[in-house]
Coordinates of C-alpha atoms and ligand atoms in Angstrom, one line a residue:
M120 CA -36.4 -88.6 10.2
A121 CA -34.2 -87.9 12.7
R122 CA -31.0 -85.4 11.9
G123 CA -28.4 -87.7 11.0
F124 CA -30.0 -90.7 9.7
N125 CA -30.8 -89.4 6.1
A126 CA -27.0 -89.4 4.3
F127 CA -27.8 -86.5 2.5
E128 CA -29.4 -84.5 5.5
N129 CA -25.8 -85.8 7.6
A130 CA -23.7 -84.4 4.6
Q131 CA -25.6 -81.2 4.7
A132 CA -25.3 -80.9 8.7
Q133 CA -21.8 -81.7 8.2
F134 CA -21.4 -79.1 5.4
D135 CA -23.2 -76.2 7.1
H136 CA -21.1 -76.4 10.5
A137 CA -17.9 -76.0 8.1
A138 CA -19.8 -73.4 6.6
D139 CA -20.4 -71.6 10.0
I140 CA -16.7 -72.1 11.0
L141 CA -15.6 -70.5 7.6
S142 CA -18.2 -67.8 7.6
L143 CA -18.9 -68.7 4.2
D144 CA -21.4 -66.3 2.3
R145 CA -25.3 -67.0 1.5
S146 CA -24.4 -67.8 -2.4
A147 CA -21.6 -70.3 -1.9
R148 CA -23.8 -72.2 0.6
E149 CA -26.7 -72.2 -1.3
L150 CA -24.3 -73.7 -4.5
L151 CA -22.7 -76.0 -2.3
R152 CA -25.3 -77.3 -0.4
Y153 CA -26.6 -79.3 -3.6
P154 CA -25.4 -80.8 -6.4
L155 CA -25.1 -79.0 -9.5
R156 CA -26.8 -81.4 -11.6
E157 CA -28.9 -84.8 -10.9
Y158 CA -30.1 -87.4 -13.3
S159 CA -32.4 -90.1 -12.3
F160 CA -33.4 -92.6 -15.1
A161 CA -34.5 -95.9 -15.8
V162 CA -32.7 -98.8 -17.1
P163 CA -34.4 -101.6 -18.9
V164 CA -33.2 -104.7 -19.1
R165 CA -34.0 -108.1 -20.4
M166 CA -33.9 -111.0 -17.7
D167 CA -32.5 -114.5 -18.7
D168 CA -36.0 -116.0 -18.9
G169 CA -37.0 -113.8 -21.2
S170 CA -39.3 -111.2 -19.2
M171 CA -37.8 -107.2 -19.0
Q172 CA -37.3 -105.8 -15.7
V173 CA -37.0 -101.8 -15.4
F174 CA -34.4 -100.7 -12.6
R175 CA -33.6 -97.1 -11.6
G176 CA -30.6 -95.6 -12.4
F177 CA -28.6 -92.2 -10.9
R178 CA -25.8 -89.9 -11.5
V179 CA -25.3 -87.2 -9.7
Q180 CA -22.5 -84.4 -9.9
H181 CA -22.2 -82.5 -7.3
N182 CA -19.3 -79.8 -8.2
D183 CA -16.9 -79.3 -11.0
A184 CA -15.5 -76.6 -10.6
R185 CA -12.2 -78.1 -9.7
G186 CA -11.7 -80.1 -12.6
P187 CA -14.4 -83.3 -14.3
C188 CA -16.4 -84.9 -11.6
K189 CA -15.4 -88.3 -10.3
G190 CA -17.0 -91.4 -8.5
G191 CA -18.2 -94.1 -8.5
V192 CA -21.5 -96.5 -9.3
R193 CA -23.2 -98.5 -6.6
F194 CA -25.5 -101.7 -6.6
H195 CA -27.5 -101.9 -4.2
P196 CA -31.4 -103.0 -2.9
Q197 CA -31.6 -100.5 -0.5
E198 CA -30.0 -97.5 -2.9
T199 CA -31.8 -93.8 -2.6
L200 CA -31.0 -90.6 -4.3
D201 CA -30.8 -89.0 -1.3
S202 CA -27.6 -91.5 -0.4
I203 CA -26.6 -90.9 -3.7
R204 CA -26.1 -87.0 -3.2
A205 CA -24.5 -87.2 -0.2
L206 CA -22.0 -89.4 -1.6
A207 CA -21.0 -86.9 -4.3
M208 CA -20.6 -83.9 -2.1
W209 CA -18.3 -86.1 -0.2
M210 CA -16.6 -87.0 -3.3
T211 CA -15.8 -83.5 -3.8
W212 CA -14.8 -82.4 -0.3
K213 CA -12.5 -85.6 -0.6
C214 CA -10.5 -84.9 -4.6
A215 CA -10.6 -81.3 -2.8
V216 CA -8.3 -82.5 0.1
V217 CA -6.5 -84.6 -1.4
D218 CA -5.8 -81.6 -3.9
I219 CA -6.5 -83.6 -7.3
P220 CA -7.7 -81.5 -9.6
L221 CA -11.4 -83.7 -10.1
G222 CA -14.8 -82.3 -8.7
G223 CA -17.1 -84.7 -7.1
G224 CA -19.8 -87.8 -8.2
K225 CA -21.8 -90.5 -8.0
G226 CA -24.0 -93.1 -9.1
G227 CA -26.1 -96.3 -8.6
V228 CA -28.7 -98.5 -9.7
I229 CA -31.5 -100.1 -7.6
C230 CA -30.5 -103.7 -7.6
D231 CA -29.1 -106.4 -5.8
P232 CA -26.5 -108.4 -8.1
H233 CA -26.4 -111.6 -5.7
H234 CA -29.8 -112.0 -7.6
L235 CA -28.7 -111.5 -11.7
S236 CA -26.8 -113.4 -13.6
N237 CA -23.4 -112.3 -15.1
R238 CA -25.1 -111.0 -18.7
E239 CA -28.2 -109.8 -16.3
Q240 CA -25.2 -107.7 -14.9
E241 CA -23.6 -106.7 -17.7
Q242 CA -27.2 -105.7 -19.4
V243 CA -27.5 -103.4 -16.5
C244 CA -23.8 -102.0 -17.0
R245 CA -24.8 -101.5 -20.7
G246 CA -28.2 -99.8 -20.2
W247 CA -27.0 -97.5 -17.3
V248 CA -24.1 -95.8 -20.1
R249 CA -26.5 -95.7 -22.8
Q250 CA -29.0 -93.1 -20.0
I251 CA -26.3 -91.2 -18.8
A252 CA -23.7 -91.3 -22.3
R253 CA -23.6 -87.6 -23.7
N254 CA -23.2 -86.4 -19.7
I255 CA -20.1 -88.4 -18.4
G256 CA -17.1 -88.7 -20.4
P257 CA -13.1 -88.2 -19.7
D258 CA -14.0 -84.2 -19.7
A259 CA -16.9 -84.4 -18.0
D260 CA -17.2 -87.2 -15.3
V261 CA -15.4 -90.3 -14.8
P262 CA -17.0 -93.4 -12.9
A263 CA -15.6 -95.9 -11.0
P264 CA -16.4 -99.1 -9.0
D265 CA -18.0 -99.0 -5.3
V266 CA -20.1 -101.3 -3.4
M267 CA -20.9 -104.0 -5.1
T268 CA -19.9 -103.1 -8.8
S269 CA -16.2 -104.6 -9.7
A270 CA -13.5 -104.1 -12.7
Q271 CA -15.3 -106.4 -14.5
H272 CA -18.4 -104.0 -14.6
M273 CA -16.1 -101.1 -15.5
L274 CA -15.3 -102.5 -18.6
W275 CA -18.6 -103.6 -19.8
M276 CA -19.1 -99.2 -19.4
L277 CA -16.5 -98.6 -21.1
D278 CA -17.0 -100.7 -23.8
E279 CA -20.5 -99.5 -24.0
Y280 CA -19.7 -96.0 -23.8
E281 CA -17.3 -96.5 -27.1
Q282 CA -19.8 -97.8 -28.9
I283 CA -21.7 -95.0 -28.6
V284 CA -19.1 -92.4 -29.1
G285 CA -16.8 -94.4 -31.7
G286 CA -13.0 -94.5 -30.8
R287 CA -10.8 -95.9 -27.8
H288 CA -11.5 -93.7 -24.6
P289 CA -9.8 -95.4 -21.7
G290 CA -9.9 -92.3 -19.5
M291 CA -13.4 -92.4 -19.6
I292 CA -14.1 -94.9 -16.4
T293 CA -11.6 -95.8 -13.8
G294 CA -11.1 -99.5 -11.7
K295 CA -10.7 -101.1 -15.1
P296 CA -8.8 -104.4 -15.1
V297 CA -5.0 -104.2 -14.9
G298 CA -4.1 -104.6 -18.8
M299 CA -7.2 -102.9 -20.1
G300 CA -6.8 -99.5 -19.1
G301 CA -6.5 -100.3 -15.2
S302 CA -4.0 -99.1 -12.5
L303 CA -1.7 -101.4 -10.6
G304 CA -2.1 -100.6 -6.7
R305 CA -6.2 -99.7 -7.7
T306 CA -7.4 -102.6 -5.7
E307 CA -5.3 -102.0 -2.7
A308 CA -5.3 -98.1 -2.7
T309 CA -8.7 -97.2 -0.6
G310 CA -7.7 -99.9 1.7
Y311 CA -4.2 -99.2 2.0
G312 CA -4.9 -95.4 2.1
V313 CA -7.0 -95.7 4.9
V314 CA -3.6 -97.3 6.9
Y315 CA -1.2 -94.4 5.7
T316 CA -3.5 -92.4 6.8
L317 CA -4.3 -94.0 10.3
R318 CA -0.2 -94.7 10.6
E319 CA -0.2 -90.5 10.7
A320 CA -2.4 -90.3 13.7
L321 CA -1.0 -92.9 15.5
R322 CA 2.2 -91.3 14.8
E323 CA 1.0 -87.7 16.4
L324 CA -0.5 -89.7 19.5
G325 CA 3.1 -91.4 19.9
C326 CA 1.6 -94.7 19.6
A327 CA 3.3 -97.5 17.6
P328 CA 1.0 -99.8 15.4
R329 CA 2.0 -102.9 16.5
E330 CA 1.1 -102.2 20.2
T331 CA -2.2 -101.5 19.0
R332 CA -5.9 -103.3 18.3
A333 CA -8.2 -102.9 16.0
S334 CA -11.7 -104.0 15.0
V335 CA -12.9 -103.8 11.8
Q336 CA -16.5 -103.6 10.1
G337 CA -17.0 -105.4 6.6
F338 CA -14.8 -107.5 4.6
G339 CA -14.7 -106.2 1.4
N340 CA -12.2 -104.6 -0.9
V341 CA -11.5 -101.5 1.7
A342 CA -11.5 -103.6 4.4
Q343 CA -9.3 -106.6 3.4
Y344 CA -6.6 -104.5 2.1
A345 CA -6.9 -101.8 5.2
I346 CA -6.4 -105.0 7.8
E347 CA -3.2 -106.6 5.0
L348 CA -1.3 -103.3 5.7
Y349 CA -2.4 -102.6 9.5
Q350 CA -1.0 -106.1 10.2
E351 CA 1.8 -105.4 8.3
L352 CA 3.0 -102.6 10.1
G353 CA 2.0 -104.8 12.9
G354 CA -1.1 -104.1 14.2
T355 CA -3.8 -106.9 15.6
V356 CA -7.2 -107.6 14.4
V357 CA -9.5 -109.0 17.0
C358 CA -12.7 -108.5 15.1
V359 CA -13.9 -108.5 12.1
S360 CA -17.7 -108.3 10.7
A361 CA -19.5 -108.9 7.7
W362 CA -22.7 -110.3 6.1
D363 CA -24.1 -113.6 6.3
Q364 CA -25.8 -114.3 2.9
A365 CA -27.7 -117.4 3.9
D366 CA -28.9 -115.4 6.9
Q367 CA -29.4 -112.4 5.5
T368 CA -28.0 -110.6 8.5
S369 CA -24.3 -109.2 9.6
Y370 CA -21.9 -111.1 12.5
A371 CA -19.1 -110.1 13.8
F372 CA -16.0 -113.0 14.0
R373 CA -13.8 -112.1 16.7
R374 CA -10.3 -114.1 18.1
A375 CA -8.3 -113.0 20.4
G376 CA -5.2 -113.5 19.5
G377 CA -5.9 -112.3 15.8
V378 CA -7.7 -113.2 12.4
D379 CA -6.0 -114.9 10.1
L380 CA -6.7 -112.6 6.7
A381 CA -5.6 -115.4 4.1
E382 CA -7.8 -118.0 6.2
L383 CA -10.8 -115.2 6.3
R384 CA -10.2 -114.6 2.9
G385 CA -11.0 -118.1 2.1
L386 CA -14.4 -118.1 3.8
A387 CA -15.5 -114.7 2.1
D388 CA -17.8 -114.9 -1.3
R389 CA -17.0 -112.6 -3.7
F390 CA -19.3 -109.8 -2.1
G391 CA -17.3 -109.8 1.3
G392 CA -19.8 -112.0 2.5
V393 CA -18.8 -114.4 5.6
D394 CA -20.7 -117.9 6.1
K395 CA -20.9 -118.4 10.1
G396 CA -20.8 -121.6 9.8
K397 CA -17.7 -121.9 8.2
A398 CA -16.1 -119.3 10.4
R399 CA -17.4 -121.3 13.5
A400 CA -15.5 -124.0 12.2
R401 CA -12.1 -122.4 12.0
G402 CA -12.8 -121.4 15.6
Y403 CA -14.1 -117.9 15.8
E404 CA -16.4 -116.4 18.1
V405 CA -19.5 -116.1 15.9
L406 CA -21.4 -112.5 17.1
E407 CA -24.4 -110.1 16.5
G408 CA -23.0 -107.7 13.8
G409 CA -22.8 -104.8 15.9
A410 CA -20.6 -106.5 18.3
W411 CA -17.6 -105.3 16.1
L412 CA -17.8 -101.7 17.7
A413 CA -17.8 -102.6 21.3
Q414 CA -14.5 -104.5 21.4
D415 CA -11.8 -103.7 23.8
V416 CA -9.3 -102.0 21.6
D417 CA -7.8 -99.0 20.4
I418 CA -9.0 -98.8 16.5
L419 CA -12.1 -99.1 14.8
I420 CA -12.3 -99.2 11.0
P421 CA -15.8 -99.2 9.9
A422 CA -15.7 -100.2 6.5
A423 CA -18.9 -101.6 5.2
L424 CA -22.0 -99.0 5.0
E425 CA -23.0 -95.4 6.0
N426 CA -24.7 -94.4 9.4
Q427 CA -22.9 -97.3 11.5
I428 CA -22.3 -95.1 14.6
T429 CA -25.1 -93.3 15.9
P430 CA -26.2 -91.9 19.0
D431 CA -27.9 -95.2 20.0
N432 CA -24.6 -97.2 19.8
V433 CA -21.7 -94.2 19.6
G434 CA -22.0 -95.3 23.9
A435 CA -21.2 -99.3 23.6
I436 CA -17.4 -97.9 22.1
S437 CA -15.2 -99.0 24.5
E438 CA -12.9 -96.0 26.6
R439 CA -10.0 -97.8 25.0
V440 CA -10.8 -96.3 21.3
K441 CA -8.2 -94.0 20.4
V442 CA -8.7 -93.5 16.7
I443 CA -11.6 -94.2 14.1
A444 CA -10.6 -94.7 10.8
E445 CA -13.8 -94.4 8.5
G446 CA -12.8 -96.6 5.8
A447 CA -16.8 -96.5 4.5
N448 CA -18.4 -93.3 3.5
G449 CA -20.6 -91.2 6.2
P450 CA -19.9 -94.2 8.4
T451 CA -20.7 -92.0 11.7
T452 CA -23.8 -89.8 11.9
F453 CA -23.5 -85.9 12.8
D454 CA -24.6 -86.1 16.7
A455 CA -22.6 -89.2 16.7
G456 CA -19.6 -87.4 15.3
R457 CA -20.0 -84.9 18.0
A458 CA -20.5 -87.7 20.7
L459 CA -16.8 -89.1 19.9
D460 CA -14.7 -85.5 19.3
E461 CA -16.2 -84.7 22.8
R462 CA -14.9 -87.9 24.4
G463 CA -11.6 -87.0 22.4
V464 CA -11.5 -90.0 20.0
R465 CA -9.5 -89.0 17.4
V466 CA -11.8 -89.6 13.9
I467 CA -10.1 -89.5 10.8
P468 CA -13.0 -88.3 8.4
D469 CA -14.1 -90.4 5.5
F470 CA -13.0 -88.1 2.5
V471 CA -9.5 -88.2 4.2
A472 CA -9.6 -91.8 5.2
N473 CA -10.7 -93.6 2.2
A474 CA -9.4 -90.9 -0.2
G475 CA -6.7 -93.6 -1.6
G476 CA -9.5 -94.9 -3.7
V477 CA -9.9 -91.9 -6.2
T478 CA -6.2 -90.7 -5.1
C479 CA -5.4 -93.9 -7.3
S480 CA -8.5 -93.4 -9.8
Y481 CA -6.6 -89.9 -10.6
F482 CA -3.4 -91.9 -11.5
E483 CA -5.1 -94.2 -13.3
Q484 CA -6.9 -91.6 -15.4
V485 CA -3.3 -89.9 -16.0
Q486 CA -1.8 -92.9 -17.2
S487 CA -5.1 -94.1 -18.9
N488 CA -4.9 -91.0 -21.2
M489 CA -0.8 -91.1 -21.5
N490 CA -1.3 -94.6 -22.4
Y491 CA 1.5 -95.1 -20.6
Y492 CA 1.6 -97.1 -17.5
W493 CA 3.3 -97.1 -13.8
P494 CA 4.8 -99.9 -11.9
K495 CA 3.0 -100.9 -8.8
D496 CA 6.0 -99.5 -6.6
E497 CA 5.7 -96.7 -7.7
V498 CA 1.8 -95.8 -7.5
L499 CA 1.8 -96.5 -4.0
A500 CA 4.7 -94.8 -3.4
K501 CA 2.7 -91.9 -5.3
L502 CA 0.0 -92.7 -3.2
D503 CA 1.7 -92.9 0.0
R504 CA 2.8 -89.4 -0.5
A505 CA -0.2 -87.7 -1.6
M506 CA -2.3 -89.4 1.7
T507 CA 0.3 -88.6 3.9
A508 CA 0.2 -85.1 2.9
A509 CA -3.4 -85.0 2.9
Y510 CA -3.3 -86.3 6.6
A511 CA -0.8 -83.5 7.3
G512 CA -2.3 -80.8 6.1
V513 CA -5.8 -81.3 7.5
A514 CA -3.7 -82.0 11.1
S515 CA -1.9 -79.0 10.7
V516 CA -5.4 -76.8 10.2
A517 CA -6.4 -78.7 13.4
K518 CA -4.1 -77.8 15.6
K519 CA -3.7 -74.0 14.6
H520 CA -7.2 -73.2 14.9
E521 CA -8.5 -75.5 17.6
L522 CA -10.9 -77.7 15.6
H523 CA -11.4 -82.0 15.3
L524 CA -10.4 -83.2 12.1
R525 CA -13.5 -83.4 10.9
D526 CA -14.1 -79.7 10.8
A527 CA -10.4 -79.2 9.9
A528 CA -11.1 -81.3 6.5
Y529 CA -14.1 -79.7 6.0
V530 CA -12.6 -76.2 6.5
V531 CA -9.2 -77.5 4.0
A532 CA -11.8 -78.9 1.0
I533 CA -14.8 -76.3 1.0
D534 CA -12.4 -73.5 1.2
R535 CA -10.5 -75.2 -2.2
V536 CA -13.7 -75.5 -3.8
A537 CA -15.3 -72.3 -3.0
R538 CA -12.2 -70.7 -4.2
A539 CA -12.4 -72.3 -7.5
C540 CA -16.1 -71.4 -7.9
R541 CA -15.1 -67.6 -7.4
D542 CA -12.3 -67.7 -9.7
R543 CA -14.7 -69.4 -12.2
G544 CA -17.3 -66.2 -11.6
W545 CA -20.1 -68.9 -10.1
L546 CA -19.5 -66.8 -6.9
Ligands
NAD839 P1 -17.4 -104.2 -0.8 O1 -19.1 -104.5 -1.2 O2 -16.6 -104.6 -1.5 O3 -17.7 -104.6 1.0 C1 -18.5 -104.5 1.6 C2 -18.6 -105.3 2.8 O4 -19.8 -104.5 4.2 C3 -18.7 -106.6 2.5 O5 -17.9 -107.3 3.1 C4 -19.9 -106.9 3.5 O6 -20.0 -108.3 4.1 C5 -20.0 -105.9 4.5 N1 -21.2 -105.4 5.0 C6 -22.4 -105.2 4.1 N2 -23.4 -105.2 5.0 C7 -23.3 -105.3 6.4 C8 -23.6 -104.7 7.7 N3 -25.0 -104.7 7.9 N4 -22.9 -105.2 8.6 C9 -21.2 -105.3 8.6 N5 -20.9 -105.8 7.3 C10 -21.6 -105.6 6.2 O7 -17.7 -102.2 -0.8 P2 -16.2 -101.6 -0.4 O8 -15.6 -101.5 -1.8 O9 -15.1 -102.3 0.2 O10 -16.4 -100.4 0.0 C11 -17.1 -100.4 1.7 C12 -17.6 -99.0 2.0 O11 -16.3 -97.8 1.6 C13 -18.7 -98.1 1.2 O12 -18.8 -96.9 2.3 C14 -17.8 -97.4 0.0 O13 -18.5 -96.3 -0.7 C15 -16.6 -96.9 0.5 N6 -15.0 -96.7 0.0 C16 -15.0 -97.7 -1.0 C17 -14.1 -97.2 -2.0 C18 -13.4 -98.3 -2.8 O14 -12.5 -97.8 -3.6 N7 -14.1 -99.4 -3.0 C19 -13.5 -96.0 -2.2 C20 -14.1 -94.8 -1.2 C21 -14.6 -95.6 -0.1

């Protein structure tokens, strides 16, 4: 497999590059290049037709030197242990770069919720928790929603955990429904966080959001709220790409004057899929899925999946693109990232741009542990402050050491994690 196309190899290549910049010693590299712990297990589920189906579940704890592991649980038919390893590692850097006292973890189940009833999805959630309950918890490892998992899935997981250990432990999981231990603002947090960092990058470039146009990959949680806030700041989104469930492929939906967010939301299914027939009927130009990348825009927001910007398609990105705000985790392969750096495109790396989700999850944990909940404007104001400070910290290291943003972010994050490991006597 070519370097950069395996998410874990990609994460390690990025780490190695930053470790060289930091002149990190051999033992620190050995410790941080791999997860501390990983669990791979079976999740047997009684299906609605009475048959048993065994799903594969994972939890990877990359590093917890700075605090309990934190990271989502994904439901995806193409999930692999390597992609979970990469995502767990990125969570470690993400928590460190925004300076919250948490480590990095990630989990998943190989399954397609499109083909599971609600009862079957509940059984997958409960089965996953039964296998891992001893190794997670408010002080050890705190899961959260991710691709194709929701607040309802988190509540089933919490309920199963509480049945196993007894008592009420809302701080065991985040992304819970509001009113059941969830935080106001969590739904918006990742997408808004992407735009808080984008706003700061545009400020650095002396560019007003209202003078810019953007193209977005994905129309799920992250993409929709990124579009919402970017449009509130005056920006124009001309193209959105999403998965079409009926055709089992993605399409890009373009409208030169700007997409109508409310209208597109009305066309989307609950997984962020958009039906091409309905979009065409509303006057959207329907292009092949990859076309989102080749638009004549100032900003690209990849907010769907990993490994979307590769050496094969990086050349299709318009000369006009100034900023890429990585909403998704790992959307740019290592080599494509280098090519963008050489072209002078400002890439706000995933673990900075999309850190709003985990930052708000941390706020949720704090509120759940206190059993006292803040109003939404307070949550979002705290989030904006944390994201703005994280971007400023990374941008200042980039400037001081003449680094690209991804390298600077790695330097900030790895330095903090390695220091915590050293202080604990692990190195
Ligand atoms: P989601 O499941 O809500 O949405 C995913 C979107 O991607 C959907 O609109 C789907 O139609 C689209 N999609 C899938 N395959 C596609 C393809 N080939 N081409 C174009 N679009 C495609 O997921 P989400 O929560 O929005 O997460 C998106 C990304 O952001 C993931 O990489 C996730 O790990 C990352 N992320 C999410 C959060 C969060 O809080 N939700 C936090 C940090 C990072």
